[in-house]
Coordinates of C-alpha atoms in Angstrom, one line a residue:
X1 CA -29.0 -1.7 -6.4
X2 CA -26.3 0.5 -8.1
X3 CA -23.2 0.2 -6.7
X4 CA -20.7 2.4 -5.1
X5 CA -17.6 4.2 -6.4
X6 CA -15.3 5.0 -3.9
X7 CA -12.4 8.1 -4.5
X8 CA -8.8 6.9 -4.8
X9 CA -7.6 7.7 -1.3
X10 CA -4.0 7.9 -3.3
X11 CA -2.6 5.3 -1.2
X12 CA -0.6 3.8 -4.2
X13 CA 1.4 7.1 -5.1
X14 CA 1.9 7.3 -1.1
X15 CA 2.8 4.2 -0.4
X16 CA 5.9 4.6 -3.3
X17 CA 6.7 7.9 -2.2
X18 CA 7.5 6.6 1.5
X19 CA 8.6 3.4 0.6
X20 CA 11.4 5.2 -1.6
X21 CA 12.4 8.0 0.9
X22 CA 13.0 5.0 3.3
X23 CA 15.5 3.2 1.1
X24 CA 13.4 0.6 0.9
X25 CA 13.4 -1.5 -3.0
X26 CA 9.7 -2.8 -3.8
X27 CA 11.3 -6.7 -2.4
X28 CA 12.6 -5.7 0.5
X29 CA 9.1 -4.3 1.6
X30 CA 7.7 -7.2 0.6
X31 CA 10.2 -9.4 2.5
X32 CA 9.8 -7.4 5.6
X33 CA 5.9 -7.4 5.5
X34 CA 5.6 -11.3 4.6
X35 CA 4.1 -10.5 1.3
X36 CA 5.1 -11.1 -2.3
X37 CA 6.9 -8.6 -4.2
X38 CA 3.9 -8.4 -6.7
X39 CA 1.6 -7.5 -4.0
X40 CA 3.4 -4.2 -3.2
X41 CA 3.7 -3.4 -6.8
X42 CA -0.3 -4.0 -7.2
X43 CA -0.9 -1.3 -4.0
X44 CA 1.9 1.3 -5.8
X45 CA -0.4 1.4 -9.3
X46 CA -3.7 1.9 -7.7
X47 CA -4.9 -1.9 -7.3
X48 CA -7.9 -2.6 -5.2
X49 CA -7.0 -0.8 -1.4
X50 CA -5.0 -3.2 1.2
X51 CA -7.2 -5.2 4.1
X52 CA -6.3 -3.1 7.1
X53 CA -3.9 -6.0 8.7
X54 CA -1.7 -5.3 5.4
X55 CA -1.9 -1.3 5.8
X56 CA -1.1 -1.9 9.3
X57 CA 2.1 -4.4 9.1
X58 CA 3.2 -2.0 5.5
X59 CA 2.9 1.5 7.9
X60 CA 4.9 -0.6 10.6
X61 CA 7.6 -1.9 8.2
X62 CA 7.8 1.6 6.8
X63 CA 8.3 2.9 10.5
X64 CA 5.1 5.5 9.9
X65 CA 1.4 5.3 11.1
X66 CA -1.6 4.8 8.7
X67 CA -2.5 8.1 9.2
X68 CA 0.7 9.5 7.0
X69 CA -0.9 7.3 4.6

């Protein structure tokens, strides 16, 4: 069975780009979403895409739905 290769949906260079026009530091996201700092940075280059309770509770943090993703 071959597997699949899923696009990059861009979440990472999203997820930066709204993070910083919220004032929001890479930590304090982290703080506010109950995750560890490394966890954000991991999402911001391109690591594997967030479980949908993470994009959830980062879109809520970030005061936007996960539709503006």
């Amino acid at each position: 069975m071959t597997k699949r290769k899923w696009e990059s949906t861009g979440f990472g260079a999203r997820l930066k780009s709204i993070r910083e026009g919220a004032g929001f530091s890479q930590q304090q996201l982290a703080e506010t979403v109950g995750v560890d700092v490394m966890t954000i940075s991991r999402l911001e280059r391109g690591g594997p895409e967030p479980a949908w309770p993470l994009a959830i509770a980062v879109a809520a943090a970030l005061g936007v739905t996960c539709a503006a993703r």
